[in-house]
PDB file of C-alpha atoms in Angstrom:
ATOM      1  CA  UNK A 941      23.822 -10.753  25.557  1.00  0.00           C
ATOM      2  CA  UNK A 942      23.778 -14.105  23.733  1.00  0.00           C
ATOM      3  CA  UNK A 943      25.779 -14.393  20.534  1.00  0.00           C
ATOM      4  CA  UNK A 944      23.908 -16.895  18.390  1.00  0.00           C
ATOM      5  CA  UNK A 945      25.035 -17.356  14.745  1.00  0.00           C
ATOM      6  CA  UNK A 946      22.831 -17.954  11.692  1.00  0.00           C
ATOM      7  CA  UNK A 947      22.250 -21.552  10.641  1.00  0.00           C
ATOM      8  CA  UNK A 948      23.158 -20.635   7.029  1.00  0.00           C
ATOM      9  CA  UNK A 949      20.338 -22.227   5.020  1.00  0.00           C
ATOM     10  CA  UNK A 950      21.795 -23.751   1.804  1.00  0.00           C
ATOM     11  CA  UNK A 951      22.096 -21.348  -1.144  1.00  0.00           C
ATOM     12  CA  UNK A 952      19.540 -22.086  -3.861  1.00  0.00           C
ATOM     13  CA  UNK A 953      16.848 -23.017  -1.314  1.00  0.00           C
ATOM     14  CA  UNK A 954      13.390 -21.918  -2.445  1.00  0.00           C
ATOM     15  CA  UNK A 955      11.748 -19.444  -0.044  1.00  0.00           C
ATOM     16  CA  UNK A 956       9.067 -21.212   1.981  1.00  0.00           C
ATOM     17  CA  UNK A 957       5.648 -19.617   1.510  1.00  0.00           C
ATOM     18  CA  UNK A 958       3.840 -17.952   4.376  1.00  0.00           C
ATOM     19  CA  UNK A 959       0.920 -15.713   5.279  1.00  0.00           C
ATOM     20  CA  UNK A 960       1.369 -13.670   8.454  1.00  0.00           C
ATOM     21  CA  UNK A 961      -0.256 -10.775  10.272  1.00  0.00           C
ATOM     22  CA  UNK A 962       1.391  -7.448   9.431  1.00  0.00           C
ATOM     23  CA  UNK A 963       1.576  -5.257  12.520  1.00  0.00           C
ATOM     24  CA  UNK A 964       1.963  -2.155  10.320  1.00  0.00           C
ATOM     25  CA  UNK A 965      -1.073  -2.464   8.033  1.00  0.00           C
ATOM     26  CA  UNK A 966      -3.206  -4.701  10.245  1.00  0.00           C
ATOM     27  CA  UNK A 967      -3.657  -7.170   7.374  1.00  0.00           C
ATOM     28  CA  UNK A 968      -2.562 -10.747   6.818  1.00  0.00           C
ATOM     29  CA  UNK A 969      -0.037 -10.705   3.978  1.00  0.00           C
ATOM     30  CA  UNK A 970       1.641 -13.499   2.031  1.00  0.00           C
ATOM     31  CA  UNK A 971       5.114 -13.885   0.618  1.00  0.00           C
ATOM     32  CA  UNK A 972       3.564 -13.893  -2.852  1.00  0.00           C
ATOM     33  CA  UNK A 973       2.014 -10.470  -2.190  1.00  0.00           C
ATOM     34  CA  UNK A 974       5.180  -9.011  -0.681  1.00  0.00           C
ATOM     35  CA  UNK A 975       7.953 -10.402  -2.863  1.00  0.00           C
ATOM     36  CA  UNK A 976       9.865  -7.911  -4.968  1.00  0.00           C
ATOM     37  CA  UNK A 977       9.975  -7.823  -8.732  1.00  0.00           C
ATOM     38  CA  UNK A 978      13.781  -8.227  -8.723  1.00  0.00           C
ATOM     39  CA  UNK A 979      14.418  -9.867  -5.362  1.00  0.00           C
ATOM     40  CA  UNK A 980      13.309 -10.131  -1.761  1.00  0.00           C
ATOM     41  CA  UNK A 981      15.029  -9.588   1.571  1.00  0.00           C
ATOM     42  CA  UNK A 982      13.516 -11.457   4.500  1.00  0.00           C
ATOM     43  CA  UNK A 983      14.861 -10.604   7.921  1.00  0.00           C
ATOM     44  CA  UNK A 984      14.041 -12.078  11.284  1.00  0.00           C
ATOM     45  CA  UNK A 985      14.180  -9.327  13.892  1.00  0.00           C
ATOM     46  CA  UNK A 986      12.477  -8.410  17.163  1.00  0.00           C
ATOM     47  CA  UNK A 987      11.835  -5.366  19.309  1.00  0.00           C
ATOM     48  CA  UNK A 988      14.213  -5.888  22.217  1.00  0.00           C
ATOM     49  CA  UNK A 989      17.429  -7.574  21.030  1.00  0.00           C
ATOM     50  CA  UNK A 990      20.475  -5.267  21.393  1.00  0.00           C
ATOM     51  CA  UNK A 991      21.816  -6.529  18.041  1.00  0.00           C
ATOM     52  CA  UNK A 992      18.592  -5.491  16.279  1.00  0.00           C
ATOM     53  CA  UNK A 993      18.460  -2.174  18.133  1.00  0.00           C
ATOM     54  CA  UNK A 994      22.006  -1.573  16.858  1.00  0.00           C
ATOM     55  CA  UNK A 995      21.121  -2.221  13.177  1.00  0.00           C
ATOM     56  CA  UNK A 996      17.674  -0.567  13.103  1.00  0.00           C
ATOM     57  CA  UNK A 997      18.935   2.668  11.465  1.00  0.00           C
ATOM     58  CA  UNK A 998      20.428   0.649   8.598  1.00  0.00           C
ATOM     59  CA  UNK A 999      17.275  -1.458   8.218  1.00  0.00           C
ATOM     60  CA  UNK A1000      15.246   1.702   7.683  1.00  0.00           C
ATOM     61  CA  UNK A1001      17.803   2.936   5.101  1.00  0.00           C
ATOM     62  CA  UNK A1002      17.620  -0.379   3.230  1.00  0.00           C
ATOM     63  CA  UNK A1003      13.861  -0.042   2.969  1.00  0.00           C
ATOM     64  CA  UNK A1004      14.008   3.529   1.706  1.00  0.00           C
ATOM     65  CA  UNK A1005      16.737   2.737  -0.813  1.00  0.00           C
ATOM     66  CA  UNK A1006      15.959  -0.685  -2.222  1.00  0.00           C
ATOM     67  CA  UNK A1007      12.172  -1.004  -2.270  1.00  0.00           C
ATOM     68  CA  UNK A1008      11.989   1.572  -5.069  1.00  0.00           C
ATOM     69  CA  UNK A1009      14.539  -0.545  -7.004  1.00  0.00           C
ATOM     70  CA  UNK A1010      12.271  -3.622  -7.040  1.00  0.00           C
ATOM     71  CA  UNK A1011      13.499  -5.353  -3.881  1.00  0.00           C
ATOM     72  CA  UNK A1012      10.774  -6.519  -1.530  1.00  0.00           C
ATOM     73  CA  UNK A1013      11.748  -6.159   2.117  1.00  0.00           C
ATOM     74  CA  UNK A1014       9.986  -8.123   4.820  1.00  0.00           C
ATOM     75  CA  UNK A1015      10.673  -8.131   8.560  1.00  0.00           C
ATOM     76  CA  UNK A1016       9.379 -10.974  10.727  1.00  0.00           C
ATOM     77  CA  UNK A1017       9.352 -11.387  14.494  1.00  0.00           C
ATOM     78  CA  UNK A1018       8.940 -14.953  15.733  1.00  0.00           C
ATOM     79  CA  UNK A1019       9.742 -14.481  19.413  1.00  0.00           C
ATOM     80  CA  UNK A1020       7.710 -15.958  22.272  1.00  0.00           C
ATOM     81  CA  UNK A1021       5.680 -12.954  23.454  1.00  0.00           C
ATOM     82  CA  UNK A1022       4.409 -14.653  26.590  1.00  0.00           C
ATOM     83  CA  UNK A1023       7.915 -14.764  28.073  1.00  0.00           C
ATOM     84  CA  UNK A1024       9.156 -11.695  26.126  1.00  0.00           C
ATOM     85  CA  UNK A1025       6.183  -9.285  26.207  1.00  0.00           C
ATOM     86  CA  UNK A1026       8.336  -6.444  24.846  1.00  0.00           C
ATOM     87  CA  UNK A1027       8.092  -8.245  21.469  1.00  0.00           C
ATOM     88  CA  UNK A1028       4.271  -8.219  21.400  1.00  0.00           C
ATOM     89  CA  UNK A1029       2.550  -7.247  18.116  1.00  0.00           C
ATOM     90  CA  UNK A1030       1.149  -3.926  19.403  1.00  0.00           C
ATOM     91  CA  UNK A1031       4.720  -2.929  20.325  1.00  0.00           C
ATOM     92  CA  UNK A1032       5.979  -4.113  16.923  1.00  0.00           C
ATOM     93  CA  UNK A1033       3.630  -1.526  15.395  1.00  0.00           C
ATOM     94  CA  UNK A1034       5.238   1.188  17.518  1.00  0.00           C
ATOM     95  CA  UNK A1035       8.771   0.056  16.648  1.00  0.00           C
ATOM     96  CA  UNK A1036       7.987   0.074  12.923  1.00  0.00           C
ATOM     97  CA  UNK A1037       6.683   3.633  13.183  1.00  0.00           C
ATOM     98  CA  UNK A1038       9.470   4.901  15.457  1.00  0.00           C
ATOM     99  CA  UNK A1039      12.201   3.342  13.301  1.00  0.00           C
ATOM    100  CA  UNK A1040      10.615   4.558  10.033  1.00  0.00           C
ATOM    101  CA  UNK A1041      10.240   1.074   8.526  1.00  0.00           C
ATOM    102  CA  UNK A1042       8.819   1.325   5.008  1.00  0.00           C
ATOM    103  CA  UNK A1043       8.273  -2.434   4.919  1.00  0.00           C
ATOM    104  CA  UNK A1044       5.878  -4.829   6.651  1.00  0.00           C
ATOM    105  CA  UNK A1045       6.759  -6.122  10.125  1.00  0.00           C
ATOM    106  CA  UNK A1046       5.068  -9.502  10.366  1.00  0.00           C
ATOM    107  CA  UNK A1047       4.247 -11.514  13.472  1.00  0.00           C
ATOM    108  CA  UNK A1048       5.002 -15.260  13.329  1.00  0.00           C
ATOM    109  CA  UNK A1049       2.974 -16.355  16.347  1.00  0.00           C
ATOM    110  CA  UNK A1050       3.273 -20.108  15.650  1.00  0.00           C
ATOM    111  CA  UNK A1051       7.022 -19.783  14.938  1.00  0.00           C
ATOM    112  CA  UNK A1052       6.496 -22.095  11.949  1.00  0.00           C
ATOM    113  CA  UNK A1053       7.888 -19.539   9.492  1.00  0.00           C
ATOM    114  CA  UNK A1054      11.112 -19.121  11.484  1.00  0.00           C
ATOM    115  CA  UNK A1055      11.449 -22.912  11.607  1.00  0.00           C
ATOM    116  CA  UNK A1056      10.838 -23.238   7.855  1.00  0.00           C
ATOM    117  CA  UNK A1057      13.661 -20.734   7.194  1.00  0.00           C
ATOM    118  CA  UNK A1058      15.911 -22.380   9.804  1.00  0.00           C
ATOM    119  CA  UNK A1059      16.226 -18.942  11.404  1.00  0.00           C
ATOM    120  CA  UNK A1060      18.322 -18.913  14.562  1.00  0.00           C
ATOM    121  CA  UNK A1061      18.952 -15.345  15.636  1.00  0.00           C
ATOM    122  CA  UNK A1062      17.836 -11.751  15.485  1.00  0.00           C
ATOM    123  CA  UNK A1063      18.803 -10.261  13.156  1.00  0.00           C
ATOM    124  CA  UNK A1064      18.973 -13.047  10.558  1.00  0.00           C
ATOM    125  CA  UNK A1065      19.037 -11.967   6.875  1.00  0.00           C
ATOM    126  CA  UNK A1066      18.061 -13.787   3.665  1.00  0.00           C
ATOM    127  CA  UNK A1067      18.183 -12.471   0.083  1.00  0.00           C
ATOM    128  CA  UNK A1068      16.162 -14.291  -2.561  1.00  0.00           C
ATOM    129  CA  UNK A1069      16.216 -13.621  -6.306  1.00  0.00           C
ATOM    130  CA  UNK A1070      13.124 -12.888  -8.415  1.00  0.00           C
ATOM    131  CA  UNK A1071      12.400 -16.652  -8.512  1.00  0.00           C
ATOM    132  CA  UNK A1072      12.573 -16.790  -4.693  1.00  0.00           C
ATOM    133  CA  UNK A1073      15.813 -18.816  -4.709  1.00  0.00           C
ATOM    134  CA  UNK A1074      18.251 -18.047  -1.909  1.00  0.00           C
ATOM    135  CA  UNK A1075      21.316 -16.096  -3.069  1.00  0.00           C
ATOM    136  CA  UNK A1076      22.605 -14.671   0.216  1.00  0.00           C
ATOM    137  CA  UNK A1077      22.161 -15.416   3.889  1.00  0.00           C
ATOM    138  CA  UNK A1078      24.175 -14.053   6.726  1.00  0.00           C
ATOM    139  CA  UNK A1079      25.231 -10.821   8.302  1.00  0.00           C
ATOM    140  CA  UNK A1080      24.293  -7.243   7.519  1.00  0.00           C
ATOM    141  CA  UNK A1081      27.926  -6.169   8.083  1.00  0.00           C
ATOM    142  CA  UNK A1082      30.738  -6.561  10.643  1.00  0.00           C
ATOM    143  CA  UNK A1083      29.299  -3.984  13.076  1.00  0.00           C
ATOM    144  CA  UNK A1084      28.089  -5.268  16.438  1.00  0.00           C
ATOM    145  CA  UNK A1085      27.016  -3.438  19.589  1.00  0.00           C
ATOM    146  CA  UNK A1086      30.150  -2.055  21.218  1.00  0.00           C
ATOM    147  CA  UNK A1087      32.738  -3.292  18.693  1.00  0.00           C
ATOM    148  CA  UNK A1088      33.476   0.184  17.298  1.00  0.00           C
ATOM    149  CA  UNK A1089      32.876  -0.804  13.649  1.00  0.00           C
ATOM    150  CA  UNK A1090      30.578   1.653  11.874  1.00  0.00           C
ATOM    151  CA  UNK A1091      27.200   0.383  10.712  1.00  0.00           C
ATOM    152  CA  UNK A1092      27.177   0.218   6.897  1.00  0.00           C
ATOM    153  CA  UNK A1093      25.130  -2.791   5.771  1.00  0.00           C
ATOM    154  CA  UNK A1094      27.981  -3.575   3.351  1.00  0.00           C
ATOM    155  CA  UNK A1095      27.596  -7.372   3.194  1.00  0.00           C
ATOM    156  CA  UNK A1096      23.869  -7.360   2.510  1.00  0.00           C
ATOM    157  CA  UNK A1097      24.127  -4.246   0.330  1.00  0.00           C
ATOM    158  CA  UNK A1098      26.847  -5.864  -1.829  1.00  0.00           C
ATOM    159  CA  UNK A1099      24.659  -8.936  -2.292  1.00  0.00           C
ATOM    160  CA  UNK A1100      21.601  -6.842  -3.235  1.00  0.00           C
ATOM    161  CA  UNK A1101      23.633  -4.621  -5.572  1.00  0.00           C
ATOM    162  CA  UNK A1102      25.126  -7.668  -7.321  1.00  0.00           C
ATOM    163  CA  UNK A1103      21.695  -9.247  -7.645  1.00  0.00           C
ATOM    164  CA  UNK A1104      20.308  -6.049  -9.199  1.00  0.00           C
ATOM    165  CA  UNK A1105      23.288  -5.801 -11.574  1.00  0.00           C
ATOM    166  CA  UNK A1106      23.001  -9.452 -12.644  1.00  0.00           C
ATOM    167  CA  UNK A1107      26.410 -10.259 -11.149  1.00  0.00           C
ATOM    168  CA  UNK A1108      27.430 -13.320  -9.150  1.00  0.00           C
ATOM    169  CA  UNK A1109      27.082 -13.094  -5.398  1.00  0.00           C
ATOM    170  CA  UNK A1110      30.059 -14.490  -3.538  1.00  0.00           C
ATOM    171  CA  UNK A1111      29.372 -17.826  -1.877  1.00  0.00           C
ATOM    172  CA  UNK A1112      31.702 -16.785   0.936  1.00  0.00           C
ATOM    173  CA  UNK A1113      29.162 -15.390   3.366  1.00  0.00           C
ATOM    174  CA  UNK A1114      29.523 -14.733   7.085  1.00  0.00           C
ATOM    175  CA  UNK A1115      26.735 -15.767   9.441  1.00  0.00           C
ATOM    176  CA  UNK A1116      24.776 -13.112  11.220  1.00  0.00           C
ATOM    177  CA  UNK A1117      25.269 -12.931  14.976  1.00  0.00           C
ATOM    178  CA  UNK A1118      22.559 -11.912  17.402  1.00  0.00           C
ATOM    179  CA  UNK A1119      20.189 -12.938  20.146  1.00  0.00           C
ATOM    180  CA  UNK A1120      18.699 -16.392  19.755  1.00  0.00           C
ATOM    181  CA  UNK A1121      15.081 -16.548  18.657  1.00  0.00           C
ATOM    182  CA  UNK A1122      12.979 -16.926  21.789  1.00  0.00           C
ATOM    183  CA  UNK A1123      11.297 -20.269  21.151  1.00  0.00           C
ATOM    184  CA  UNK A1124       8.052 -21.207  22.867  1.00  0.00           C
ATOM    185  CA  UNK A1125       8.477 -24.160  25.217  1.00  0.00           C
ATOM    186  CA  UNK A1126       5.448 -26.384  24.683  1.00  0.00           C
TER     187      UNK A1126
END
């Protein structure tokens, strides 16, 4: 299991726009349509990575808890499905249903969106404010497969809670760790 860290996009970066196919609704959706009134979480995930499989229960909880508070939540898979067929869009639909995602699970076939966000791993988390300026990027929490630390989402949750409360978000942020994004070799 590879342990690839986030690239840690600079805080204050404006969220790059995108329009991607949503494997849940079957529609092409844009960032402008999906952004939250108070903030937006964008996460790069996939179907097969053990790190994502480990955090899936917390991802579902985040959706149930924060979408009703004005936080848009967007999941994106950018993996090469030719070499990693378990990440194919029709299987993304099944994962979203099985994991009880309440948010869109978008397919980035060209991988251009992952590149524009400088995403490196799955899972990779970004929190943008209502103006789509980056306020947090990094890990969900300290839990990893097999490390014995309970899954809590505390790092991302603290950032979202501070954003909602109008408080400063600490600039001391730990990178996420996960499987590298499976880039297409062209």
